PDB file of C-alpha atoms and ligand atoms in Angstrom:
ATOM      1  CA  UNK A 257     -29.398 -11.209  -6.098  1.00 47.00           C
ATOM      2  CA  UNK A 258     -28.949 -12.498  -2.662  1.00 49.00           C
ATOM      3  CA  UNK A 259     -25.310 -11.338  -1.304  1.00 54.00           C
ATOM      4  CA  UNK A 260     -25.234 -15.185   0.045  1.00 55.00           C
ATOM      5  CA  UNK A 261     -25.554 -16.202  -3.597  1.00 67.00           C
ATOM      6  CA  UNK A 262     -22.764 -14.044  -5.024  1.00 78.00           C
ATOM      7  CA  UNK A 263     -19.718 -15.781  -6.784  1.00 91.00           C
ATOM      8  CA  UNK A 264     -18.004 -13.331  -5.685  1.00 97.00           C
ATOM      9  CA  UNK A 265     -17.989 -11.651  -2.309  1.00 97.00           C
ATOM     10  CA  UNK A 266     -15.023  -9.238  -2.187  1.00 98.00           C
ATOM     11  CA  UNK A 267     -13.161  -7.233  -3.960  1.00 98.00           C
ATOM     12  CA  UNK A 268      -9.427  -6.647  -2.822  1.00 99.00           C
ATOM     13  CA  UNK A 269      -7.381  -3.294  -4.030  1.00 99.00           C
ATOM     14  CA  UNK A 270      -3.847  -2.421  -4.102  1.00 98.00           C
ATOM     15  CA  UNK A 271      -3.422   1.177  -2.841  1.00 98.00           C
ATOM     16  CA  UNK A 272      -0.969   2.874  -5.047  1.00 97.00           C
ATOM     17  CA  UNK A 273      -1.658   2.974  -8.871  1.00 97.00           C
ATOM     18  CA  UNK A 274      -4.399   1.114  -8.218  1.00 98.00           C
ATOM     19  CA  UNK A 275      -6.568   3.471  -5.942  1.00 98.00           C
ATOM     20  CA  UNK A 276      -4.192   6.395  -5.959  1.00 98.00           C
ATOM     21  CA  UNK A 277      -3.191   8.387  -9.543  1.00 97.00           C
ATOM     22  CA  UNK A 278       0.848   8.463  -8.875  1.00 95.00           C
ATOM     23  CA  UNK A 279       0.824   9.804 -12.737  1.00 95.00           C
ATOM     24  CA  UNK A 280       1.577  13.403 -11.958  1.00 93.00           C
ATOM     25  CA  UNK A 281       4.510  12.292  -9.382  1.00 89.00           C
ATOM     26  CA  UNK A 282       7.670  11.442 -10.694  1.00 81.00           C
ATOM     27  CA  UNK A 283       9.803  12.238  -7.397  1.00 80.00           C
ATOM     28  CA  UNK A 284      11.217   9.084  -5.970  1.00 74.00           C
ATOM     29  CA  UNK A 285       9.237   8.533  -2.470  1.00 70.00           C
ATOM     30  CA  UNK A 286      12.751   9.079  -0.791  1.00 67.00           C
ATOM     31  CA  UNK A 287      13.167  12.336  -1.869  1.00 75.00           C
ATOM     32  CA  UNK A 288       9.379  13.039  -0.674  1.00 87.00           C
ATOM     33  CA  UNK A 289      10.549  11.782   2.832  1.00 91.00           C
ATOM     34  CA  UNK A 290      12.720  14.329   2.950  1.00 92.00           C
ATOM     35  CA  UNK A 291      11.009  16.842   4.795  1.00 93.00           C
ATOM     36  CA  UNK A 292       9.394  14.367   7.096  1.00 96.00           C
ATOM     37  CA  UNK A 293      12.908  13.436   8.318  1.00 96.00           C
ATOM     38  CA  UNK A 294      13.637  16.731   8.923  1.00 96.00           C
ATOM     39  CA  UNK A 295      10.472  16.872  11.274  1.00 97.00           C
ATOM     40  CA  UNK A 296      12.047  13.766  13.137  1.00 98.00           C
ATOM     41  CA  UNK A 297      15.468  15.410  13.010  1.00 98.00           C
ATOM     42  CA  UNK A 298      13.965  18.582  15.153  1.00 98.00           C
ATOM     43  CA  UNK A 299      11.914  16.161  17.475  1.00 98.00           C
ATOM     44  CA  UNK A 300      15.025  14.469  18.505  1.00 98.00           C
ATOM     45  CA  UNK A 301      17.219  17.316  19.050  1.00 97.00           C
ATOM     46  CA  UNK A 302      14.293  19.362  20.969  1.00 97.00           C
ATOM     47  CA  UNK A 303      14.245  15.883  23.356  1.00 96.00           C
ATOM     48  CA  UNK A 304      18.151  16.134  24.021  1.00 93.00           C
ATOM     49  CA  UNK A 305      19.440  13.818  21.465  1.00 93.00           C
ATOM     50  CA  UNK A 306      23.076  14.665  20.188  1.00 92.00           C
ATOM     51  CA  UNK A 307      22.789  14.455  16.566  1.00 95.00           C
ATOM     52  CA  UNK A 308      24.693  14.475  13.342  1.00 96.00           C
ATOM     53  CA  UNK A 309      23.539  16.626  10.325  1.00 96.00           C
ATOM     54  CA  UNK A 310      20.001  16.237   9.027  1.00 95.00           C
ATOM     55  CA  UNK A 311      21.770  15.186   5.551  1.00 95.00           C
ATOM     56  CA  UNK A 312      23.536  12.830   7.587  1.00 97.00           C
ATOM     57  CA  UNK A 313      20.799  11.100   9.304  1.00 97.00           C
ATOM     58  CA  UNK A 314      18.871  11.558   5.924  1.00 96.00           C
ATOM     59  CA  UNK A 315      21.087   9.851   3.860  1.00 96.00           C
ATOM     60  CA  UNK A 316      21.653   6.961   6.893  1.00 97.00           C
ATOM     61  CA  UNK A 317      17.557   6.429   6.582  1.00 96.00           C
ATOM     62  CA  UNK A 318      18.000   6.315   2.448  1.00 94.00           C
ATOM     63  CA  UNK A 319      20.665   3.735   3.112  1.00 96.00           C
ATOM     64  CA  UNK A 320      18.112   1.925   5.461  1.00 96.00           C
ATOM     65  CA  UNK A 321      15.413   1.700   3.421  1.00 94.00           C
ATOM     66  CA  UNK A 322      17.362  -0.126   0.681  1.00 94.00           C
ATOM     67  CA  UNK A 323      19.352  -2.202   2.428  1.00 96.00           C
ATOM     68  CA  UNK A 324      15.977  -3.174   4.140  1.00 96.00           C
ATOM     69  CA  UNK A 325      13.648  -3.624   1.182  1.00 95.00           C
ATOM     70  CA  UNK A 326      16.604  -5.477  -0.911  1.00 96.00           C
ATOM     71  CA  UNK A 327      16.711  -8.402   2.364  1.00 96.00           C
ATOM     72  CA  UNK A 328      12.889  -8.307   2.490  1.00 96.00           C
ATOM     73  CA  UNK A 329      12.510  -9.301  -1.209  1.00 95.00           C
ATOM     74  CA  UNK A 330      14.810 -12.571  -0.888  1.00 97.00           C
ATOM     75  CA  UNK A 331      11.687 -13.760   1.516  1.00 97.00           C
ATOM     76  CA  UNK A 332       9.185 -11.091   0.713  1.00 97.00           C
ATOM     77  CA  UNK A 333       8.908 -10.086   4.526  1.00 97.00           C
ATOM     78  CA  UNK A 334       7.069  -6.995   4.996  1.00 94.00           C
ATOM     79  CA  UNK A 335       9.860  -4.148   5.457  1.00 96.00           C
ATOM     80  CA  UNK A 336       8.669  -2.431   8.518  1.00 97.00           C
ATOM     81  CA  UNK A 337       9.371   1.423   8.962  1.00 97.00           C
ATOM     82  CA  UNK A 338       9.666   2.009  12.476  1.00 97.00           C
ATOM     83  CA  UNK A 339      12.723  -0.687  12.277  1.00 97.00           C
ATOM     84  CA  UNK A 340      14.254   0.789   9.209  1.00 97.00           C
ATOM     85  CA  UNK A 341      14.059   4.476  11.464  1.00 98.00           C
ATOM     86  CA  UNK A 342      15.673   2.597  14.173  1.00 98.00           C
ATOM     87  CA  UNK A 343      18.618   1.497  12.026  1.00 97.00           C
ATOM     88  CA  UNK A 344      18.460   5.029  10.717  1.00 97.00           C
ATOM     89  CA  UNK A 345      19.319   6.373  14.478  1.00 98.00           C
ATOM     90  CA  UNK A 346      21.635   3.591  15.481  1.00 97.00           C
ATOM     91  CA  UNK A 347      23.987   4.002  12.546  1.00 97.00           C
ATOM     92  CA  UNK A 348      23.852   7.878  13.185  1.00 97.00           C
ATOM     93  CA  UNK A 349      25.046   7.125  16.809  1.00 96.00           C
ATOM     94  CA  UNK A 350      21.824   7.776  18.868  1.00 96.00           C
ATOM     95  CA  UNK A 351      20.866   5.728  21.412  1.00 94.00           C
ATOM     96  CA  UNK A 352      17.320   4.017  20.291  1.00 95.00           C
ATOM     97  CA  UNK A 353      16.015   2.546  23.819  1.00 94.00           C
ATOM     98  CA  UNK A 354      16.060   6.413  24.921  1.00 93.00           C
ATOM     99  CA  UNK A 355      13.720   7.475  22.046  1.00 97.00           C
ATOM    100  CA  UNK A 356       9.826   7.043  22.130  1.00 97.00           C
ATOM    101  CA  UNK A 357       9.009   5.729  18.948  1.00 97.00           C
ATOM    102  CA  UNK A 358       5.774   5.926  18.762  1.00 97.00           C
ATOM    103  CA  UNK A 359       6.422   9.988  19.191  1.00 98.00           C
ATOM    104  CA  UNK A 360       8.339   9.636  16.410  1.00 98.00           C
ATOM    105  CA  UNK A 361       6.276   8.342  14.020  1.00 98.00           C
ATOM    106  CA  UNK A 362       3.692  11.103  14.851  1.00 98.00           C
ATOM    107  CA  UNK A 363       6.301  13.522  14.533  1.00 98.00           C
ATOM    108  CA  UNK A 364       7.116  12.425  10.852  1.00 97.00           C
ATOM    109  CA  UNK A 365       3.513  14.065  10.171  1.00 97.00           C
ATOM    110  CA  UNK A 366       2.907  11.445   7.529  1.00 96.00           C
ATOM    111  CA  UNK A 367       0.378  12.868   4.931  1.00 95.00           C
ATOM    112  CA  UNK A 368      -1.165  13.049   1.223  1.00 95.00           C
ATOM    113  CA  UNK A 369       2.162  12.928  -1.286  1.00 94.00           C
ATOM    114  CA  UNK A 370       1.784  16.194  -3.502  1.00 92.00           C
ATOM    115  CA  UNK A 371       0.611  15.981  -6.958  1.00 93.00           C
ATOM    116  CA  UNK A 372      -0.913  12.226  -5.935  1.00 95.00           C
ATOM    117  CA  UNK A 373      -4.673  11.920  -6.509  1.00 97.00           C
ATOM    118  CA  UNK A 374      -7.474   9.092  -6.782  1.00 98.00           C
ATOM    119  CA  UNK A 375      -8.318   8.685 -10.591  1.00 98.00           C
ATOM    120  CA  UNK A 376     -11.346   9.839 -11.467  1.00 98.00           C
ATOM    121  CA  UNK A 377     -13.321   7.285 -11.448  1.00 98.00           C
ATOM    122  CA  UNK A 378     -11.753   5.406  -7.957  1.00 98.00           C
ATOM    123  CA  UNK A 379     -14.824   7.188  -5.699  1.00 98.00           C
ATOM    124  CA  UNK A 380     -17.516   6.249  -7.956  1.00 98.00           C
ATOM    125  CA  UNK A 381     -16.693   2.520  -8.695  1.00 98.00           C
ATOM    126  CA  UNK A 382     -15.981   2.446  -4.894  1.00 98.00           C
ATOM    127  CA  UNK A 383     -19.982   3.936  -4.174  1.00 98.00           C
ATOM    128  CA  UNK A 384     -20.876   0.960  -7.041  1.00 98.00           C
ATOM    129  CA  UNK A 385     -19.360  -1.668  -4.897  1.00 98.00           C
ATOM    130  CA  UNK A 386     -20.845  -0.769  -1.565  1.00 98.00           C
ATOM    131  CA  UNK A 387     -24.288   0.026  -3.012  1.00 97.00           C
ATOM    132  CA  UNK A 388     -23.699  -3.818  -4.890  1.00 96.00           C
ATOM    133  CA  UNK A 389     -23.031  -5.371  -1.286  1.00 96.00           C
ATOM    134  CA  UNK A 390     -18.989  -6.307  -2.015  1.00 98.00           C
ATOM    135  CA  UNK A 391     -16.877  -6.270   0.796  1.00 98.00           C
ATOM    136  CA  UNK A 392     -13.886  -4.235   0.043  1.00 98.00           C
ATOM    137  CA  UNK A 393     -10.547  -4.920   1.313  1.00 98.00           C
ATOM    138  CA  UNK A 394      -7.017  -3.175   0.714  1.00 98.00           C
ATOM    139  CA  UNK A 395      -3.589  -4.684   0.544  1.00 98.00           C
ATOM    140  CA  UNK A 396      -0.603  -2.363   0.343  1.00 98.00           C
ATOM    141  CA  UNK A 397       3.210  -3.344   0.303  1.00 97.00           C
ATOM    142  CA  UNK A 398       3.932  -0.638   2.099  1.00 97.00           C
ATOM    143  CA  UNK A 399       6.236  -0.752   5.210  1.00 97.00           C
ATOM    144  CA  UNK A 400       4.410   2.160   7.077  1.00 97.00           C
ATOM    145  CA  UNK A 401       1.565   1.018   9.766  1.00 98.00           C
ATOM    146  CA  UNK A 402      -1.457   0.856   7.722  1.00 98.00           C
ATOM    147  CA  UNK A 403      -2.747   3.982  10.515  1.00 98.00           C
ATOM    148  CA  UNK A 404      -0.192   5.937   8.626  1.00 98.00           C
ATOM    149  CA  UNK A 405      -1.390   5.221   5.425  1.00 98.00           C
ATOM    150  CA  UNK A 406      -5.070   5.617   6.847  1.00 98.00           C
ATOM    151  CA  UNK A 407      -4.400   9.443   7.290  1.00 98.00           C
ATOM    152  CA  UNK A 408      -3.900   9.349   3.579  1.00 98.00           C
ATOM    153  CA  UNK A 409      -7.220   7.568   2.954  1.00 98.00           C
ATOM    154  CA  UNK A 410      -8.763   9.925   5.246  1.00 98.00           C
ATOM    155  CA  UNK A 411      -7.877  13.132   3.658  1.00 98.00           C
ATOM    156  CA  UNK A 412      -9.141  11.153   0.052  1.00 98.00           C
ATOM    157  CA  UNK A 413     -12.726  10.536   1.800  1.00 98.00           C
ATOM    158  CA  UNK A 414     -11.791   6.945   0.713  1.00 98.00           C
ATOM    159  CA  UNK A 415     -11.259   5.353   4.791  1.00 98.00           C
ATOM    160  CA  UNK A 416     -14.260   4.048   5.867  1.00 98.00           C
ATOM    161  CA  UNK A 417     -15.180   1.892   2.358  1.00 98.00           C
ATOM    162  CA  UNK A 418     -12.688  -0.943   3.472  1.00 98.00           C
ATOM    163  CA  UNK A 419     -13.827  -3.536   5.384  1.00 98.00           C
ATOM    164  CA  UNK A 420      -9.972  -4.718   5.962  1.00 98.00           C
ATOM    165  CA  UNK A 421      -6.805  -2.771   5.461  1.00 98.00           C
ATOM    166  CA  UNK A 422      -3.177  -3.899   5.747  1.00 98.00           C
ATOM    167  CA  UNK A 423      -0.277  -3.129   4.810  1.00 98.00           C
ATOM    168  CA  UNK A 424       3.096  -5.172   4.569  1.00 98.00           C
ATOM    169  CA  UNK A 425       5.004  -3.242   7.106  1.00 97.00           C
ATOM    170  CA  UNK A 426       2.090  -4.524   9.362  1.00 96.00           C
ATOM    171  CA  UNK A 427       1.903  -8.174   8.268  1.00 97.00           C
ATOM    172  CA  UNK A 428       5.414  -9.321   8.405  1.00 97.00           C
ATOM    173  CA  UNK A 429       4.721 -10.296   4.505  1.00 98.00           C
ATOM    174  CA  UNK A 430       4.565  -8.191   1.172  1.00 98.00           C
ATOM    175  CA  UNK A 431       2.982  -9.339  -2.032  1.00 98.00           C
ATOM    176  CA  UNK A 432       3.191 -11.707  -3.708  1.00 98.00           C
ATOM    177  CA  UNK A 433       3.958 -13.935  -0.035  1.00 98.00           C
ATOM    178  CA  UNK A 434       0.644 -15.898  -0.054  1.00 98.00           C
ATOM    179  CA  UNK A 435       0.660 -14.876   4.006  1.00 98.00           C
ATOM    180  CA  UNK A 436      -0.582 -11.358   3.161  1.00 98.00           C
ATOM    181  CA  UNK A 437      -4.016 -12.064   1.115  1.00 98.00           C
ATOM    182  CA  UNK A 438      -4.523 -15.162   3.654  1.00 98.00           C
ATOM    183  CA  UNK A 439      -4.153 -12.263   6.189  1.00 98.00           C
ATOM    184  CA  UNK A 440      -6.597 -10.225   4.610  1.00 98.00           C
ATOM    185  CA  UNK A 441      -8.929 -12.586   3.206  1.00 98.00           C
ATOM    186  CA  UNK A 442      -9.368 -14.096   6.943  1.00 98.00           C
ATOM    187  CA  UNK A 443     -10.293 -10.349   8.126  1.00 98.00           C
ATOM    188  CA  UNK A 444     -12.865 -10.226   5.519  1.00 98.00           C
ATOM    189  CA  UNK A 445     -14.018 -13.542   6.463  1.00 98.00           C
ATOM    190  CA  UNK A 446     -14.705 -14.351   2.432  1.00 98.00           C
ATOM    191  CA  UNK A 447     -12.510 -17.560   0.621  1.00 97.00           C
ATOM    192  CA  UNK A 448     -10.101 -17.282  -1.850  1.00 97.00           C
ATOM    193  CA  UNK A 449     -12.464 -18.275  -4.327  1.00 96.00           C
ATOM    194  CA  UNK A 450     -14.949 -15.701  -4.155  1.00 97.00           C
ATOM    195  CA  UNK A 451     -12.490 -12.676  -3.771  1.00 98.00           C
ATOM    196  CA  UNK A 452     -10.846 -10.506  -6.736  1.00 98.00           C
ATOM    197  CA  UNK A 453      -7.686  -8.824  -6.406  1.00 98.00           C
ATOM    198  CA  UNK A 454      -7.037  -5.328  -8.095  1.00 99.00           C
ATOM    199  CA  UNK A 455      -3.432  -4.592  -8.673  1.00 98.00           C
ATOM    200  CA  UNK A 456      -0.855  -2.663 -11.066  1.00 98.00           C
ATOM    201  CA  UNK A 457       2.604  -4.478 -10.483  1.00 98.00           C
ATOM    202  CA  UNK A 458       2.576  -8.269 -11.732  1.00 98.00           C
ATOM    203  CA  UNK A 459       5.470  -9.668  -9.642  1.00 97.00           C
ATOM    204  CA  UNK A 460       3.724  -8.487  -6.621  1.00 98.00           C
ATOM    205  CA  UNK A 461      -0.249  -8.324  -7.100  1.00 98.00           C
ATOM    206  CA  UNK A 462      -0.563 -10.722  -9.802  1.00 98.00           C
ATOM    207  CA  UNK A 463       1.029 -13.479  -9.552  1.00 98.00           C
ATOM    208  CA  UNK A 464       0.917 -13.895  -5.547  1.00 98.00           C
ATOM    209  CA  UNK A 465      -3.243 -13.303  -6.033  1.00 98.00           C
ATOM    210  CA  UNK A 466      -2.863 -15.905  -8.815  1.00 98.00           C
ATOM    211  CA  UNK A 467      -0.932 -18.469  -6.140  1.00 98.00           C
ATOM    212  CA  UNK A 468      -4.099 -18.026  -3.884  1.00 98.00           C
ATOM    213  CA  UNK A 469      -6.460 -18.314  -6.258  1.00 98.00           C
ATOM    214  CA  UNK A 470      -8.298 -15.467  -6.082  1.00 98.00           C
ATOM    215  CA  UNK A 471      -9.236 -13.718  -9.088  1.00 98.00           C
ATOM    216  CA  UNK A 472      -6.836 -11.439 -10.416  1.00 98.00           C
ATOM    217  CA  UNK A 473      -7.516  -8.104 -12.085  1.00 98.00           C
ATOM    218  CA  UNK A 474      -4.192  -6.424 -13.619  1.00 98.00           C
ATOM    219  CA  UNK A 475      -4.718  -2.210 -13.414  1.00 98.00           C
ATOM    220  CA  UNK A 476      -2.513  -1.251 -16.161  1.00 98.00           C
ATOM    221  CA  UNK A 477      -3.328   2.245 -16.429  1.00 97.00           C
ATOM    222  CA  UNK A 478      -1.535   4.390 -19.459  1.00 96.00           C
ATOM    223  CA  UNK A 479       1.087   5.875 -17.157  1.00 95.00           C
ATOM    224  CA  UNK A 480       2.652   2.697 -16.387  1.00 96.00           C
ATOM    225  CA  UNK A 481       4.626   0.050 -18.390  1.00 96.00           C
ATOM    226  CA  UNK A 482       4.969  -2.737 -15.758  1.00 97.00           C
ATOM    227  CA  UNK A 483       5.766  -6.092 -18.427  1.00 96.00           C
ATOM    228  CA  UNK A 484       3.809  -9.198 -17.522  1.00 97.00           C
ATOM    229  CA  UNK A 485       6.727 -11.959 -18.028  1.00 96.00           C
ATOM    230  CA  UNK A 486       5.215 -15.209 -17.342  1.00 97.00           C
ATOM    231  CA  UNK A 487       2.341 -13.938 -14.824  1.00 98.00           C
ATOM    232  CA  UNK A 488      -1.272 -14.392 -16.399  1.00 98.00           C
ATOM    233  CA  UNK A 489      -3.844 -11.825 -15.205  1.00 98.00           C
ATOM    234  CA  UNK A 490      -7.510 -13.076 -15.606  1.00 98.00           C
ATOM    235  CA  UNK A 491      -8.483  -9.798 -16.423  1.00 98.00           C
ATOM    236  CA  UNK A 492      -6.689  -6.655 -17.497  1.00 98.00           C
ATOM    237  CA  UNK A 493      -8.092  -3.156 -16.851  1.00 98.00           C
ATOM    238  CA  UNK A 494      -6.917   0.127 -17.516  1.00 98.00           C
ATOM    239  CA  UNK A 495      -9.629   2.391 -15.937  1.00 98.00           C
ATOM    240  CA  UNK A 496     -10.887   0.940 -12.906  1.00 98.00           C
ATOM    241  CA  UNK A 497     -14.648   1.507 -13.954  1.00 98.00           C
ATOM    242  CA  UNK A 498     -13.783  -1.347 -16.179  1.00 98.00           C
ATOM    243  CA  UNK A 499     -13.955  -3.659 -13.216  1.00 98.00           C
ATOM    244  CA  UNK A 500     -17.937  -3.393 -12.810  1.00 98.00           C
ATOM    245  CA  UNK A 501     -18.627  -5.003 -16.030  1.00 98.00           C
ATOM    246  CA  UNK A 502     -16.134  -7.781 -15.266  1.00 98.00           C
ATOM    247  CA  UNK A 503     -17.834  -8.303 -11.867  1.00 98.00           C
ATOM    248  CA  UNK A 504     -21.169  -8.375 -14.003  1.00 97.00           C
ATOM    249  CA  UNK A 505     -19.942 -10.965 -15.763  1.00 96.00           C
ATOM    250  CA  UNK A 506     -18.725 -12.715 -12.965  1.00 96.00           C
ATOM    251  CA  UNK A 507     -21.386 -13.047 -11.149  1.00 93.00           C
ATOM    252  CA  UNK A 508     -23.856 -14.215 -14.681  1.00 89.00           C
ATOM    253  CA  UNK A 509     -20.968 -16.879 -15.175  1.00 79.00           C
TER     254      UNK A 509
HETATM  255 MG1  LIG B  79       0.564  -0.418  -6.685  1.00 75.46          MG
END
């Protein structure tokens, strides 16, 4: 079939529990950040910054993150990190327009989370896609910059699939904000209509892929108990190889 002729042209994923087995990790991400912070801790006070505890500034970048990611979801603006490190320092007393943050953010050595995998099956229905001519894009609410979350992808041999890759922190927006699949859509230069959107939560992914009108897939793999309320997937998957055949069938509609 001629790529041109396709009902559907791309195929949109979540990153994590969608792409990325978070089965095996029951930590809360805070508590992962942990050591990070203490690499950002010993970059500031090697560059001369008079500093509280560690646990202090720790606990100050905690209280950050949920202050920031409770005001984000009145308007679902896209929390973005280096502003909740910058509240971080400025309650802990440091003075911000002194410190480089883009050194900063390298020095968090962002990485792979221990114990967090791809499933099985994300590589091979990944391969299936390309070889089938989909564009494949990636949405993430995620406040980090999405090249943060690329050094992830690169360490999974998953980077250079995507055609488009944002996250929140990024786009100003989080899911479900329509403003974040218009974003990505436009970078994969495909309409609403001929795009599917893979996703595990329902508040976010669902129903804000629903709004747009793009196909939605719910991922609702065994380790998860997400409840649908009133969102309506299209589709429900719990493996992602399950996808292909409803792509199959999407395209013989
Ligand atoms: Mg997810």
């Amino acid at each position: 079939m001629s790529h041109l002729l396709r009902r559907v042209q791309a195929v949109v994923f979540d990153l994590d529990d969608t792409l990325l087995d978070w089965s095996r990790q029951t930590d809360w991400l805070s508590n992962i950040s942990g050591s990070h912070i203490q690499n950002v801790y010993d970059y500031l006070a090697e560059n001369g910054n008079s500093l509280p505890t560690n646990d202090v500034l720790f606990q100050n970048y905690q209280e950050a993150i949920i202050h920031s990611w409770r005001e984000a979801k009145k308007t679902w603006a896209g929390v973005n990190f280096e502003s909740v490190l910058m509240c971080a320092f400025e309650t802990s007393g440091l003075d911000v327009s002194k410190i480089d943050m883009g050194a900063v953010l390298l020095a968090y050595d962002w990485g792979t989370v221990p114990n967090v995998t791809l499933f099985d099956d994300t590589v091979p229905v990944l391969d299936s896609l390309r070889q089938q001519g989909y564009k494949i894009g990636l949405v993430t609410n995620s406040m980090m910059p999405m090249w943060m979350r690329d050094i992830e992808l690169r360490e999974y041999g998953i980077l250079d699939y995507f055609d488009a890759r944002i996250t929140s922190g990024d786009t100003g927006h989080m899911k479900p904000h329509p403003a974040i699949y218009e974003r990505v859509l436009d970078l994969l230069e495909v309409e609403a209509e001929t795009a599917v959107f893979v996703g595990d939560r329902p508040a976010n992914d669902i129903a804000g892929a629903n709004a747009v009108g793009l196909t939605s897939v719910w991922m609702n793999p065994p380790h998860l108990s997400y409840e649908l309320g009133d969102v309506i997937p299209d589709y429900e998957i719990t493996t992602l190889q399950e996808l292909l055949p409803i792509l199959a069938a999407l395209e013989n509609r």
